[in-house]
Amino acid sequence: MTNINCEHTEQFLNDIYLDRDYLEIKKYANENKIPIMKLETKEFLKSLLLIKKPKNILEIGSAVGYSSLIFSKYSNSRITTIEKSEKMYKIALNNFKKYHKNIEIINEDAIKALDNIDQGFDFVFIDANKAHYRDYFDICKDKLLNKDGIIVCDNVLFRGQISNDDLYERRQTTIIKRLRKFLTYITNLQSYQTSIIPIGDGISITSEIRS
């Protein structure tokens, strides 16, 4: 597996960070090969939440509920999360109940769920089907993002494989091409500013430019 940063750098950062957040859930995800945000990403987003202080957070891609729990712990936000898999939905819901978190979770295809949401959000976190990042992004940008809101997308560098055709397998060609087009799209989007940050598995942060 290719890393987007040097392994010794990642290890150095992991040794510095003192991680006490939902370790039981993190262990379960790792043992069952369920992707969750990396430690470096989590620490960065904690800082972003403390700076931004969002009132409403939307997450696309709940998985086991780890990231929603992090958002709940480090903000006073009302959180809505979407998960297509019924299995993951049930696991996440149980985790929210276990930690007594009032997080709304929707068990539905993300695009269908987004079309039915009629409220605005200050912070949108996209971590679902990579092939549909542009679809999720555009719906949120055009319909759901509040003034001065931000959209954060995780895993946009796809283990570093996005950078070189020699780094990925043929079966991943479609997702790599779509992620490349997506990054080109959001970085050249008129009236919006996007930064791509090579931490964790790569995240992008997009906000509207206001005069």
Short mmCIF file of C-alpha atoms in Angstrom, two decimals:
data_model
loop_
_atom_site.label_atom_id
_atom_site.label_comp_id
_atom_site.label_asym_id
_atom_site.label_seq_id
_atom_site.Cartn_x
_atom_site.Cartn_y
_atom_site.Cartn_z
CA MET A 1 0.00 0.00 0.00
CA THR A 2 1.29 3.45 -0.92
CA ASN A 3 1.34 6.23 1.68
CA ILE A 4 0.99 9.88 0.78
CA ASN A 5 3.61 10.80 3.36
CA CYS A 6 6.79 9.15 4.60
CA GLU A 7 6.08 6.33 7.04
CA HIS A 8 8.57 7.69 9.56
CA THR A 9 6.78 11.06 9.51
CA GLU A 10 3.41 9.42 10.10
CA GLN A 11 4.86 7.36 12.93
CA PHE A 12 6.42 10.45 14.50
CA LEU A 13 3.07 12.24 14.50
CA ASN A 14 1.25 9.19 15.81
CA ASP A 15 3.72 9.02 18.69
CA ILE A 16 3.07 12.67 19.54
CA TYR A 17 -0.72 12.56 19.48
CA LEU A 18 -2.32 11.13 22.59
CA ASP A 19 -5.40 9.37 21.25
CA ARG A 20 -8.12 8.60 23.79
CA ASP A 21 -11.14 9.02 21.51
CA TYR A 22 -13.45 6.03 21.12
CA LEU A 23 -10.62 3.51 21.11
CA GLU A 24 -13.01 0.55 21.27
CA ILE A 25 -14.70 1.66 18.04
CA LYS A 26 -11.35 2.35 16.42
CA LYS A 27 -10.12 -1.13 17.35
CA TYR A 28 -13.28 -2.74 15.96
CA ALA A 29 -12.92 -0.83 12.68
CA ASN A 30 -9.27 -1.79 12.29
CA GLU A 31 -9.90 -5.45 13.10
CA ASN A 32 -12.76 -5.61 10.62
CA LYS A 33 -10.99 -3.58 7.93
CA ILE A 34 -13.57 -0.80 8.02
CA PRO A 35 -12.00 2.49 6.90
CA ILE A 36 -12.18 5.36 9.39
CA MET A 37 -10.38 8.69 9.40
CA LYS A 38 -6.69 8.54 10.19
CA LEU A 39 -5.33 9.98 13.41
CA GLU A 40 -3.63 12.93 11.68
CA THR A 41 -6.89 13.79 9.93
CA LYS A 42 -8.84 13.57 13.16
CA GLU A 43 -6.45 15.92 14.96
CA PHE A 44 -6.62 18.44 12.13
CA LEU A 45 -10.42 18.36 12.00
CA LYS A 46 -10.60 18.81 15.77
CA SER A 47 -8.73 22.10 15.34
CA LEU A 48 -10.90 23.09 12.38
CA LEU A 49 -14.07 22.47 14.39
CA LEU A 50 -12.79 24.53 17.30
CA ILE A 51 -11.98 27.41 14.94
CA LYS A 52 -15.13 27.18 12.80
CA LYS A 53 -17.62 26.39 15.59
CA PRO A 54 -20.31 25.01 13.23
CA LYS A 55 -23.89 24.81 14.47
CA ASN A 56 -24.94 22.14 11.97
CA ILE A 57 -22.77 19.36 10.53
CA LEU A 58 -23.62 17.01 7.65
CA GLU A 59 -21.63 13.85 7.10
CA ILE A 60 -21.92 11.68 4.00
CA GLY A 61 -20.67 8.21 4.85
CA SER A 62 -21.17 7.18 8.48
CA ALA A 63 -19.49 3.75 8.49
CA VAL A 64 -19.29 2.73 12.18
CA GLY A 65 -20.05 6.27 13.35
CA TYR A 66 -16.51 7.11 14.47
CA SER A 67 -16.20 10.46 12.71
CA SER A 68 -19.66 11.62 13.78
CA LEU A 69 -18.74 10.84 17.37
CA ILE A 70 -15.55 12.88 16.97
CA PHE A 71 -17.55 15.80 15.57
CA SER A 72 -19.98 15.52 18.47
CA LYS A 73 -17.22 15.43 21.07
CA TYR A 74 -15.35 18.45 19.74
CA SER A 75 -18.26 20.71 18.79
CA ASN A 76 -21.70 21.71 20.00
CA SER A 77 -23.19 20.95 16.61
CA ARG A 78 -26.36 19.27 15.55
CA ILE A 79 -25.11 16.36 13.44
CA THR A 80 -26.79 14.56 10.56
CA THR A 81 -25.02 11.60 8.95
CA ILE A 82 -25.96 9.45 5.96
CA GLU A 83 -25.10 5.76 5.50
CA LYS A 84 -26.29 3.55 2.64
CA SER A 85 -25.25 0.18 4.12
CA GLU A 86 -27.87 -1.21 6.50
CA LYS A 87 -25.18 -3.15 8.37
CA MET A 88 -23.05 -0.05 8.94
CA TYR A 89 -26.16 1.97 9.79
CA LYS A 90 -27.05 -0.43 12.59
CA ILE A 91 -23.50 -0.47 13.95
CA ALA A 92 -23.28 3.32 13.91
CA LEU A 93 -26.69 3.71 15.51
CA ASN A 94 -25.71 1.34 18.31
CA ASN A 95 -22.48 3.27 18.85
CA PHE A 96 -24.38 6.56 19.11
CA LYS A 97 -26.72 5.03 21.68
CA LYS A 98 -23.81 3.51 23.58
CA TYR A 99 -22.19 6.91 24.02
CA HIS A 100 -25.52 8.70 24.54
CA LYS A 101 -25.11 10.92 21.48
CA ASN A 102 -28.13 12.48 19.82
CA ILE A 103 -26.90 12.12 16.24
CA GLU A 104 -29.40 11.80 13.39
CA ILE A 105 -28.48 8.98 11.02
CA ILE A 106 -30.23 8.37 7.70
CA ASN A 107 -30.09 4.87 6.16
CA GLU A 108 -30.45 5.70 2.47
CA ASP A 109 -28.52 6.25 -0.73
CA ALA A 110 -26.66 9.54 -0.25
CA ILE A 111 -27.93 11.32 -3.37
CA LYS A 112 -31.54 10.43 -2.58
CA ALA A 113 -31.07 11.47 1.05
CA LEU A 114 -29.46 14.78 0.08
CA ASP A 115 -32.35 15.58 -2.23
CA ASN A 116 -34.75 15.17 0.70
CA ILE A 117 -32.84 17.33 3.19
CA ASP A 118 -34.19 20.86 3.47
CA GLN A 119 -31.90 22.49 6.04
CA GLY A 120 -28.54 24.22 5.74
CA PHE A 121 -25.18 23.18 7.16
CA ASP A 122 -22.07 25.07 8.24
CA PHE A 123 -19.75 22.08 7.89
CA VAL A 124 -20.08 19.23 5.38
CA PHE A 125 -17.84 16.16 5.59
CA ILE A 126 -17.79 13.86 2.54
CA ASP A 127 -16.38 10.36 3.03
CA ALA A 128 -18.50 7.97 0.98
CA ASN A 129 -18.36 6.51 -2.55
CA LYS A 130 -15.37 8.24 -4.14
CA ALA A 131 -16.83 7.89 -7.63
CA HIS A 132 -19.69 10.20 -6.62
CA TYR A 133 -17.75 12.91 -4.81
CA ARG A 134 -18.65 15.49 -7.44
CA ASP A 135 -22.35 14.64 -7.17
CA TYR A 136 -22.31 14.96 -3.38
CA PHE A 137 -20.22 18.12 -3.53
CA ASP A 138 -22.45 19.91 -6.04
CA ILE A 139 -25.68 19.12 -4.22
CA CYS A 140 -24.21 20.37 -0.94
CA LYS A 141 -22.68 23.47 -2.56
CA ASP A 142 -25.79 24.46 -4.45
CA LYS A 143 -28.46 23.52 -1.94
CA LEU A 144 -27.24 22.75 1.58
CA LEU A 145 -24.19 24.86 2.40
CA ASN A 146 -24.84 27.85 4.64
CA LYS A 147 -23.16 31.21 4.17
CA ASP A 148 -19.50 30.93 5.22
CA GLY A 149 -19.84 27.14 5.37
CA ILE A 150 -17.10 24.70 4.35
CA ILE A 151 -17.01 21.36 2.59
CA VAL A 152 -14.33 18.87 3.64
CA CYS A 153 -13.66 15.76 1.56
CA ASP A 154 -11.58 12.87 2.93
CA ASN A 155 -9.38 10.35 1.10
CA VAL A 156 -8.97 12.60 -1.94
CA LEU A 157 -5.38 11.46 -2.56
CA PHE A 158 -6.39 7.78 -2.35
CA ARG A 159 -3.29 6.41 -0.59
CA GLY A 160 -1.12 8.52 -2.89
CA GLN A 161 -2.14 6.47 -5.91
CA ILE A 162 -3.84 9.43 -7.53
CA SER A 163 -0.49 11.04 -8.30
CA ASN A 164 0.98 8.44 -10.66
CA ASP A 165 -0.45 5.91 -13.12
CA ASP A 166 2.14 3.35 -12.01
CA LEU A 167 0.85 3.30 -8.42
CA TYR A 168 -2.64 1.86 -8.85
CA GLU A 169 -4.14 -1.38 -10.16
CA ARG A 170 -6.25 -1.45 -13.32
CA ARG A 171 -9.43 -2.21 -11.34
CA GLN A 172 -9.02 1.19 -9.66
CA THR A 173 -8.74 3.14 -12.91
CA THR A 174 -12.28 4.54 -12.83
CA ILE A 175 -12.12 5.82 -9.27
CA ILE A 176 -8.66 7.34 -9.80
CA LYS A 177 -9.78 9.17 -12.94
CA ARG A 178 -12.91 10.48 -11.25
CA LEU A 179 -10.98 11.69 -8.20
CA ARG A 180 -8.49 13.48 -10.45
CA LYS A 181 -11.32 15.19 -12.34
CA PHE A 182 -12.98 16.05 -9.04
CA LEU A 183 -9.85 17.70 -7.62
CA THR A 184 -9.34 19.65 -10.84
CA TYR A 185 -12.97 20.74 -10.68
CA ILE A 186 -12.98 21.98 -7.09
CA THR A 187 -9.61 23.72 -7.33
CA ASN A 188 -10.74 25.68 -10.40
CA LEU A 189 -14.28 26.40 -9.25
CA GLN A 190 -15.10 30.06 -9.74
CA SER A 191 -15.90 31.98 -6.54
CA TYR A 192 -14.63 29.17 -4.35
CA GLN A 193 -11.29 28.54 -2.65
CA THR A 194 -10.05 24.97 -2.22
CA SER A 195 -6.98 23.71 -0.41
CA ILE A 196 -5.78 20.11 -0.75
CA ILE A 197 -3.86 19.02 2.32
CA PRO A 198 -1.64 15.90 2.22
CA ILE A 199 -2.38 14.56 5.70
CA GLY A 200 -4.01 11.25 6.54
CA ASP A 201 -5.22 10.04 3.16
CA GLY A 202 -5.52 13.56 1.80
CA ILE A 203 -8.32 16.04 2.53
CA SER A 204 -9.73 18.97 0.62
CA ILE A 205 -11.33 22.04 2.17
CA THR A 206 -13.59 24.26 0.07
CA SER A 207 -15.25 27.53 1.00
CA GLU A 208 -16.98 30.26 -0.96
CA ILE A 209 -15.07 33.47 -1.63
CA ARG A 210 -17.09 36.45 -0.47
CA SER A 211 -16.20 40.05 -1.22
#
